[in-house]
Amino acid sequence: YQSINETSQINVKSFAKREMPGPLLSSFAKELSSYLNSGMAVLTAIKLIEGQHKKEKKYASFLGSLRTMIEEGKSLYQALSSQSVYGMPDFFLQSINVAGQSGKMVSVLINMGTFFSSQAKVKKQVGNAMAYPLFIFLVAILMTGFLIAYVVPQITGIFEDTGQELPEITKFVLGVS
């Protein structure tokens, strides 16, 4: 019974976490890499980033939880994976884990920052590219609705006035409307 309860709590906690936005993750990785590249310790770099982003409450909370866990002696990977503010992509966490063990943290963070920045640009471009077709689709739906609701009933009135029987396709369209 206890293991089921623990599993459901973990799933609820991970479900409640909101995924960190790509641009923010990119910014975090790039800032951290530049501080680490200058020779700073991870804790000092996190403190500096936290000081720069005090006005952004959720991000500051994320950085504060990282700082606290790193002060307790956890690695960056452990702190990132156990914080409860943002959900992190699994491949990002695993890359940080491997980078921490191999001593390639700066280059991995630079690559991750570039990757998430590029990914955000592509998502924005896809969103912009889909705006026009979506607009055209909505206009087509509205026009079709207008035709079925107003024009088709007037055409049926013409057929009824002349005493002609309605064509089967017109009967079908009337049934749909």
JSON list of C-alpha atoms in Angstrom, two decimals:
[
{"chain": "A", "resi": 1, "resn": "TYR", "atom": "CA", "xyz": [0.00, 0.00, 0.00]},
{"chain": "A", "resi": 2, "resn": "GLN", "atom": "CA", "xyz": [2.76, 2.44, 0.88]},
{"chain": "A", "resi": 3, "resn": "SER", "atom": "CA", "xyz": [4.59, 2.04, -2.45]},
{"chain": "A", "resi": 4, "resn": "ILE", "atom": "CA", "xyz": [1.40, 2.77, -4.41]},
{"chain": "A", "resi": 5, "resn": "ASN", "atom": "CA", "xyz": [0.79, 5.88, -2.34]},
{"chain": "A", "resi": 6, "resn": "GLU", "atom": "CA", "xyz": [4.38, 7.09, -2.82]},
{"chain": "A", "resi": 7, "resn": "THR", "atom": "CA", "xyz": [4.14, 6.46, -6.58]},
{"chain": "A", "resi": 8, "resn": "SER", "atom": "CA", "xyz": [0.90, 8.41, -6.88]},
{"chain": "A", "resi": 9, "resn": "GLN", "atom": "CA", "xyz": [2.42, 11.32, -4.91]},
{"chain": "A", "resi": 10, "resn": "ILE", "atom": "CA", "xyz": [5.42, 11.39, -7.22]},
{"chain": "A", "resi": 11, "resn": "ASN", "atom": "CA", "xyz": [3.17, 11.31, -10.30]},
{"chain": "A", "resi": 12, "resn": "VAL", "atom": "CA", "xyz": [0.97, 14.10, -8.93]},
{"chain": "A", "resi": 13, "resn": "LYS", "atom": "CA", "xyz": [4.02, 16.22, -8.10]},
{"chain": "A", "resi": 14, "resn": "SER", "atom": "CA", "xyz": [5.61, 15.69, -11.51]},
{"chain": "A", "resi": 15, "resn": "PHE", "atom": "CA", "xyz": [2.27, 16.33, -13.20]},
{"chain": "A", "resi": 16, "resn": "ALA", "atom": "CA", "xyz": [1.77, 19.56, -11.23]},
{"chain": "A", "resi": 17, "resn": "LYS", "atom": "CA", "xyz": [5.16, 20.89, -12.36]},
{"chain": "A", "resi": 18, "resn": "ARG", "atom": "CA", "xyz": [4.93, 23.08, -15.38]},
{"chain": "A", "resi": 19, "resn": "GLU", "atom": "CA", "xyz": [7.53, 22.54, -18.08]},
{"chain": "A", "resi": 20, "resn": "MET", "atom": "CA", "xyz": [10.19, 25.26, -18.10]},
{"chain": "A", "resi": 21, "resn": "PRO", "atom": "CA", "xyz": [9.73, 27.37, -21.24]},
{"chain": "A", "resi": 22, "resn": "GLY", "atom": "CA", "xyz": [12.40, 26.84, -23.89]},
{"chain": "A", "resi": 23, "resn": "PRO", "atom": "CA", "xyz": [13.63, 30.45, -24.00]},
{"chain": "A", "resi": 24, "resn": "LEU", "atom": "CA", "xyz": [13.96, 30.52, -20.20]},
{"chain": "A", "resi": 25, "resn": "LEU", "atom": "CA", "xyz": [15.80, 27.20, -20.17]},
{"chain": "A", "resi": 26, "resn": "SER", "atom": "CA", "xyz": [18.09, 28.49, -22.92]},
{"chain": "A", "resi": 27, "resn": "SER", "atom": "CA", "xyz": [18.78, 31.66, -20.96]},
{"chain": "A", "resi": 28, "resn": "PHE", "atom": "CA", "xyz": [19.47, 29.68, -17.78]},
{"chain": "A", "resi": 29, "resn": "ALA", "atom": "CA", "xyz": [21.90, 27.35, -19.55]},
{"chain": "A", "resi": 30, "resn": "LYS", "atom": "CA", "xyz": [23.71, 30.20, -21.31]},
{"chain": "A", "resi": 31, "resn": "GLU", "atom": "CA", "xyz": [24.03, 32.35, -18.18]},
{"chain": "A", "resi": 32, "resn": "LEU", "atom": "CA", "xyz": [25.22, 29.43, -16.08]},
{"chain": "A", "resi": 33, "resn": "SER", "atom": "CA", "xyz": [27.74, 28.37, -18.73]},
{"chain": "A", "resi": 34, "resn": "SER", "atom": "CA", "xyz": [29.21, 31.87, -18.97]},
{"chain": "A", "resi": 35, "resn": "TYR", "atom": "CA", "xyz": [29.66, 32.07, -15.19]},
{"chain": "A", "resi": 36, "resn": "LEU", "atom": "CA", "xyz": [31.15, 28.58, -14.99]},
{"chain": "A", "resi": 37, "resn": "ASN", "atom": "CA", "xyz": [33.43, 29.34, -17.93]},
{"chain": "A", "resi": 38, "resn": "SER", "atom": "CA", "xyz": [34.83, 32.31, -16.02]},
{"chain": "A", "resi": 39, "resn": "GLY", "atom": "CA", "xyz": [35.91, 29.94, -13.24]},
{"chain": "A", "resi": 40, "resn": "MET", "atom": "CA", "xyz": [33.08, 30.42, -10.73]},
{"chain": "A", "resi": 41, "resn": "ALA", "atom": "CA", "xyz": [31.68, 27.61, -8.63]},
{"chain": "A", "resi": 42, "resn": "VAL", "atom": "CA", "xyz": [28.15, 26.42, -9.43]},
{"chain": "A", "resi": 43, "resn": "LEU", "atom": "CA", "xyz": [26.79, 27.79, -6.15]},
{"chain": "A", "resi": 44, "resn": "THR", "atom": "CA", "xyz": [28.24, 31.25, -6.76]},
{"chain": "A", "resi": 45, "resn": "ALA", "atom": "CA", "xyz": [26.88, 31.28, -10.32]},
{"chain": "A", "resi": 46, "resn": "ILE", "atom": "CA", "xyz": [23.39, 30.27, -9.14]},
{"chain": "A", "resi": 47, "resn": "LYS", "atom": "CA", "xyz": [23.48, 33.03, -6.50]},
{"chain": "A", "resi": 48, "resn": "LEU", "atom": "CA", "xyz": [24.44, 35.62, -9.12]},
{"chain": "A", "resi": 49, "resn": "ILE", "atom": "CA", "xyz": [21.71, 34.48, -11.53]},
{"chain": "A", "resi": 50, "resn": "GLU", "atom": "CA", "xyz": [19.21, 34.52, -8.67]},
{"chain": "A", "resi": 51, "resn": "GLY", "atom": "CA", "xyz": [20.22, 38.08, -7.79]},
{"chain": "A", "resi": 52, "resn": "GLN", "atom": "CA", "xyz": [19.63, 39.18, -11.37]},
{"chain": "A", "resi": 53, "resn": "HIS", "atom": "CA", "xyz": [16.15, 37.67, -11.59]},
{"chain": "A", "resi": 54, "resn": "LYS", "atom": "CA", "xyz": [14.56, 38.62, -8.25]},
{"chain": "A", "resi": 55, "resn": "LYS", "atom": "CA", "xyz": [11.59, 40.29, -9.99]},
{"chain": "A", "resi": 56, "resn": "GLU", "atom": "CA", "xyz": [10.59, 37.09, -11.80]},
{"chain": "A", "resi": 57, "resn": "LYS", "atom": "CA", "xyz": [8.95, 35.26, -8.89]},
{"chain": "A", "resi": 58, "resn": "LYS", "atom": "CA", "xyz": [8.65, 31.75, -10.29]},
{"chain": "A", "resi": 59, "resn": "TYR", "atom": "CA", "xyz": [12.13, 31.77, -11.82]},
{"chain": "A", "resi": 60, "resn": "ALA", "atom": "CA", "xyz": [13.58, 33.26, -8.62]},
{"chain": "A", "resi": 61, "resn": "SER", "atom": "CA", "xyz": [11.87, 30.49, -6.65]},
{"chain": "A", "resi": 62, "resn": "PHE", "atom": "CA", "xyz": [13.40, 27.92, -9.00]},
{"chain": "A", "resi": 63, "resn": "LEU", "atom": "CA", "xyz": [16.86, 29.43, -8.56]},
{"chain": "A", "resi": 64, "resn": "GLY", "atom": "CA", "xyz": [16.37, 29.68, -4.79]},
{"chain": "A", "resi": 65, "resn": "SER", "atom": "CA", "xyz": [15.51, 25.99, -4.54]},
{"chain": "A", "resi": 66, "resn": "LEU", "atom": "CA", "xyz": [18.58, 25.13, -6.63]},
{"chain": "A", "resi": 67, "resn": "ARG", "atom": "CA", "xyz": [20.77, 27.30, -4.40]},
{"chain": "A", "resi": 68, "resn": "THR", "atom": "CA", "xyz": [19.40, 25.68, -1.24]},
{"chain": "A", "resi": 69, "resn": "MET", "atom": "CA", "xyz": [19.94, 22.15, -2.50]},
{"chain": "A", "resi": 70, "resn": "ILE", "atom": "CA", "xyz": [23.45, 22.90, -3.77]},
{"chain": "A", "resi": 71, "resn": "GLU", "atom": "CA", "xyz": [24.28, 24.46, -0.38]},
{"chain": "A", "resi": 72, "resn": "GLU", "atom": "CA", "xyz": [23.12, 21.18, 1.18]},
{"chain": "A", "resi": 73, "resn": "GLY", "atom": "CA", "xyz": [25.74, 19.38, -0.89]},
{"chain": "A", "resi": 74, "resn": "LYS", "atom": "CA", "xyz": [23.69, 18.09, -3.80]},
{"chain": "A", "resi": 75, "resn": "SER", "atom": "CA", "xyz": [25.07, 18.19, -7.32]},
{"chain": "A", "resi": 76, "resn": "LEU", "atom": "CA", "xyz": [23.55, 20.43, -9.99]},
{"chain": "A", "resi": 77, "resn": "TYR", "atom": "CA", "xyz": [21.90, 17.37, -11.55]},
{"chain": "A", "resi": 78, "resn": "GLN", "atom": "CA", "xyz": [20.36, 16.31, -8.23]},
{"chain": "A", "resi": 79, "resn": "ALA", "atom": "CA", "xyz": [19.18, 19.84, -7.53]},
{"chain": "A", "resi": 80, "resn": "LEU", "atom": "CA", "xyz": [17.62, 20.22, -10.98]},
{"chain": "A", "resi": 81, "resn": "SER", "atom": "CA", "xyz": [15.88, 16.86, -10.86]},
{"chain": "A", "resi": 82, "resn": "SER", "atom": "CA", "xyz": [14.52, 17.25, -7.32]},
{"chain": "A", "resi": 83, "resn": "GLN", "atom": "CA", "xyz": [13.35, 20.89, -7.46]},
{"chain": "A", "resi": 84, "resn": "SER", "atom": "CA", "xyz": [9.59, 21.26, -7.65]},
{"chain": "A", "resi": 85, "resn": "VAL", "atom": "CA", "xyz": [9.11, 24.57, -9.49]},
{"chain": "A", "resi": 86, "resn": "TYR", "atom": "CA", "xyz": [9.67, 23.59, -13.12]},
{"chain": "A", "resi": 87, "resn": "GLY", "atom": "CA", "xyz": [9.58, 20.32, -14.99]},
{"chain": "A", "resi": 88, "resn": "MET", "atom": "CA", "xyz": [12.84, 19.79, -16.87]},
{"chain": "A", "resi": 89, "resn": "PRO", "atom": "CA", "xyz": [13.32, 17.80, -20.08]},
{"chain": "A", "resi": 90, "resn": "ASP", "atom": "CA", "xyz": [14.81, 14.42, -19.26]},
{"chain": "A", "resi": 91, "resn": "PHE", "atom": "CA", "xyz": [17.55, 14.66, -21.88]},
{"chain": "A", "resi": 92, "resn": "PHE", "atom": "CA", "xyz": [18.61, 18.01, -20.38]},
{"chain": "A", "resi": 93, "resn": "LEU", "atom": "CA", "xyz": [18.86, 16.46, -16.92]},
{"chain": "A", "resi": 94, "resn": "GLN", "atom": "CA", "xyz": [20.77, 13.44, -18.21]},
{"chain": "A", "resi": 95, "resn": "SER", "atom": "CA", "xyz": [23.13, 15.68, -20.17]},
{"chain": "A", "resi": 96, "resn": "ILE", "atom": "CA", "xyz": [23.82, 17.68, -17.01]},
{"chain": "A", "resi": 97, "resn": "ASN", "atom": "CA", "xyz": [24.41, 14.45, -15.11]},
{"chain": "A", "resi": 98, "resn": "VAL", "atom": "CA", "xyz": [26.93, 13.17, -17.67]},
{"chain": "A", "resi": 99, "resn": "ALA", "atom": "CA", "xyz": [28.55, 16.62, -17.98]},
{"chain": "A", "resi": 100, "resn": "GLY", "atom": "CA", "xyz": [28.99, 16.81, -14.22]},
{"chain": "A", "resi": 101, "resn": "GLN", "atom": "CA", "xyz": [30.70, 13.43, -14.15]},
{"chain": "A", "resi": 102, "resn": "SER", "atom": "CA", "xyz": [32.91, 14.08, -17.15]},
{"chain": "A", "resi": 103, "resn": "GLY", "atom": "CA", "xyz": [33.87, 17.68, -16.37]},
{"chain": "A", "resi": 104, "resn": "LYS", "atom": "CA", "xyz": [32.38, 19.07, -19.60]},
{"chain": "A", "resi": 105, "resn": "MET", "atom": "CA", "xyz": [29.67, 21.16, -17.93]},
{"chain": "A", "resi": 106, "resn": "VAL", "atom": "CA", "xyz": [30.42, 24.43, -19.75]},
{"chain": "A", "resi": 107, "resn": "SER", "atom": "CA", "xyz": [30.33, 22.98, -23.27]},
{"chain": "A", "resi": 108, "resn": "VAL", "atom": "CA", "xyz": [27.19, 20.95, -22.54]},
{"chain": "A", "resi": 109, "resn": "LEU", "atom": "CA", "xyz": [25.42, 24.01, -21.12]},
{"chain": "A", "resi": 110, "resn": "ILE", "atom": "CA", "xyz": [26.43, 26.09, -24.15]},
{"chain": "A", "resi": 111, "resn": "ASN", "atom": "CA", "xyz": [25.09, 23.39, -26.49]},
{"chain": "A", "resi": 112, "resn": "MET", "atom": "CA", "xyz": [21.87, 23.06, -24.48]},
{"chain": "A", "resi": 113, "resn": "GLY", "atom": "CA", "xyz": [21.38, 26.83, -24.49]},
{"chain": "A", "resi": 114, "resn": "THR", "atom": "CA", "xyz": [21.84, 26.94, -28.25]},
{"chain": "A", "resi": 115, "resn": "PHE", "atom": "CA", "xyz": [19.54, 23.96, -28.76]},
{"chain": "A", "resi": 116, "resn": "PHE", "atom": "CA", "xyz": [16.67, 25.38, -26.69]},
{"chain": "A", "resi": 117, "resn": "SER", "atom": "CA", "xyz": [17.09, 28.78, -28.31]},
{"chain": "A", "resi": 118, "resn": "SER", "atom": "CA", "xyz": [16.86, 27.21, -31.78]},
{"chain": "A", "resi": 119, "resn": "GLN", "atom": "CA", "xyz": [13.91, 25.09, -30.70]},
{"chain": "A", "resi": 120, "resn": "ALA", "atom": "CA", "xyz": [12.03, 28.17, -29.48]},
{"chain": "A", "resi": 121, "resn": "LYS", "atom": "CA", "xyz": [12.69, 29.95, -32.79]},
{"chain": "A", "resi": 122, "resn": "VAL", "atom": "CA", "xyz": [11.37, 26.98, -34.77]},
{"chain": "A", "resi": 123, "resn": "LYS", "atom": "CA", "xyz": [8.23, 26.79, -32.61]},
{"chain": "A", "resi": 124, "resn": "LYS", "atom": "CA", "xyz": [7.62, 30.49, -33.14]},
{"chain": "A", "resi": 125, "resn": "GLN", "atom": "CA", "xyz": [8.12, 30.14, -36.91]},
{"chain": "A", "resi": 126, "resn": "VAL", "atom": "CA", "xyz": [5.72, 27.18, -37.06]},
{"chain": "A", "resi": 127, "resn": "GLY", "atom": "CA", "xyz": [3.15, 29.15, -35.07]},
{"chain": "A", "resi": 128, "resn": "ASN", "atom": "CA", "xyz": [3.50, 32.11, -37.40]},
{"chain": "A", "resi": 129, "resn": "ALA", "atom": "CA", "xyz": [3.30, 29.86, -40.46]},
{"chain": "A", "resi": 130, "resn": "MET", "atom": "CA", "xyz": [0.09, 28.28, -39.16]},
{"chain": "A", "resi": 131, "resn": "ALA", "atom": "CA", "xyz": [-1.68, 31.60, -38.51]},
{"chain": "A", "resi": 132, "resn": "TYR", "atom": "CA", "xyz": [-2.71, 32.26, -42.12]},
{"chain": "A", "resi": 133, "resn": "PRO", "atom": "CA", "xyz": [-4.04, 28.74, -42.89]},
{"chain": "A", "resi": 134, "resn": "LEU", "atom": "CA", "xyz": [-5.95, 28.79, -39.60]},
{"chain": "A", "resi": 135, "resn": "PHE", "atom": "CA", "xyz": [-7.50, 32.14, -40.52]},
{"chain": "A", "resi": 136, "resn": "ILE", "atom": "CA", "xyz": [-8.50, 30.86, -43.96]},
{"chain": "A", "resi": 137, "resn": "PHE", "atom": "CA", "xyz": [-9.96, 27.71, -42.41]},
{"chain": "A", "resi": 138, "resn": "LEU", "atom": "CA", "xyz": [-12.07, 29.73, -39.96]},
{"chain": "A", "resi": 139, "resn": "VAL", "atom": "CA", "xyz": [-13.33, 32.01, -42.74]},
{"chain": "A", "resi": 140, "resn": "ALA", "atom": "CA", "xyz": [-14.26, 28.94, -44.81]},
{"chain": "A", "resi": 141, "resn": "ILE", "atom": "CA", "xyz": [-16.17, 27.43, -41.88]},
{"chain": "A", "resi": 142, "resn": "LEU", "atom": "CA", "xyz": [-18.02, 30.71, -41.26]},
{"chain": "A", "resi": 143, "resn": "MET", "atom": "CA", "xyz": [-18.89, 31.10, -44.95]},
{"chain": "A", "resi": 144, "resn": "THR", "atom": "CA", "xyz": [-20.15, 27.53, -45.14]},
{"chain": "A", "resi": 145, "resn": "GLY", "atom": "CA", "xyz": [-22.24, 28.05, -42.03]},
{"chain": "A", "resi": 146, "resn": "PHE", "atom": "CA", "xyz": [-23.69, 31.24, -43.48]},
{"chain": "A", "resi": 147, "resn": "LEU", "atom": "CA", "xyz": [-24.55, 29.50, -46.75]},
{"chain": "A", "resi": 148, "resn": "ILE", "atom": "CA", "xyz": [-26.21, 26.57, -45.01]},
{"chain": "A", "resi": 149, "resn": "ALA", "atom": "CA", "xyz": [-28.09, 28.70, -42.50]},
{"chain": "A", "resi": 150, "resn": "TYR", "atom": "CA", "xyz": [-29.33, 31.53, -44.75]},
{"chain": "A", "resi": 151, "resn": "VAL", "atom": "CA", "xyz": [-28.83, 30.93, -48.48]},
{"chain": "A", "resi": 152, "resn": "VAL", "atom": "CA", "xyz": [-29.99, 27.28, -48.77]},
{"chain": "A", "resi": 153, "resn": "PRO", "atom": "CA", "xyz": [-33.34, 27.91, -47.04]},
{"chain": "A", "resi": 154, "resn": "GLN", "atom": "CA", "xyz": [-34.02, 30.78, -49.49]},
{"chain": "A", "resi": 155, "resn": "ILE", "atom": "CA", "xyz": [-33.24, 28.53, -52.45]},
{"chain": "A", "resi": 156, "resn": "THR", "atom": "CA", "xyz": [-35.67, 25.91, -51.15]},
{"chain": "A", "resi": 157, "resn": "GLY", "atom": "CA", "xyz": [-38.31, 28.62, -50.98]},
{"chain": "A", "resi": 158, "resn": "ILE", "atom": "CA", "xyz": [-37.82, 29.21, -54.72]},
{"chain": "A", "resi": 159, "resn": "PHE", "atom": "CA", "xyz": [-38.30, 25.50, -55.45]},
{"chain": "A", "resi": 160, "resn": "GLU", "atom": "CA", "xyz": [-41.44, 25.38, -53.28]},
{"chain": "A", "resi": 161, "resn": "ASP", "atom": "CA", "xyz": [-42.92, 28.45, -55.00]},
{"chain": "A", "resi": 162, "resn": "THR", "atom": "CA", "xyz": [-42.51, 26.87, -58.44]},
{"chain": "A", "resi": 163, "resn": "GLY", "atom": "CA", "xyz": [-43.91, 23.54, -57.23]},
{"chain": "A", "resi": 164, "resn": "GLN", "atom": "CA", "xyz": [-40.79, 21.59, -58.15]},
{"chain": "A", "resi": 165, "resn": "GLU", "atom": "CA", "xyz": [-39.46, 18.78, -56.02]},
{"chain": "A", "resi": 166, "resn": "LEU", "atom": "CA", "xyz": [-36.13, 19.45, -54.27]},
{"chain": "A", "resi": 167, "resn": "PRO", "atom": "CA", "xyz": [-33.07, 17.65, -55.62]},
{"chain": "A", "resi": 168, "resn": "GLU", "atom": "CA", "xyz": [-31.65, 14.95, -53.35]},
{"chain": "A", "resi": 169, "resn": "ILE", "atom": "CA", "xyz": [-28.47, 16.89, -52.65]},
{"chain": "A", "resi": 170, "resn": "THR", "atom": "CA", "xyz": [-30.51, 19.91, -51.57]},
{"chain": "A", "resi": 171, "resn": "LYS", "atom": "CA", "xyz": [-32.57, 17.69, -49.25]},
{"chain": "A", "resi": 172, "resn": "PHE", "atom": "CA", "xyz": [-29.32, 16.39, -47.77]},
{"chain": "A", "resi": 173, "resn": "VAL", "atom": "CA", "xyz": [-27.95, 19.89, -47.22]},
{"chain": "A", "resi": 174, "resn": "LEU", "atom": "CA", "xyz": [-31.25, 20.94, -45.62]},
{"chain": "A", "resi": 175, "resn": "GLY", "atom": "CA", "xyz": [-31.03, 17.96, -43.32]},
{"chain": "A", "resi": 176, "resn": "VAL", "atom": "CA", "xyz": [-27.52, 18.98, -42.32]},
{"chain": "A", "resi": 177, "resn": "SER", "atom": "CA", "xyz": [-28.56, 22.57, -41.71]}
]
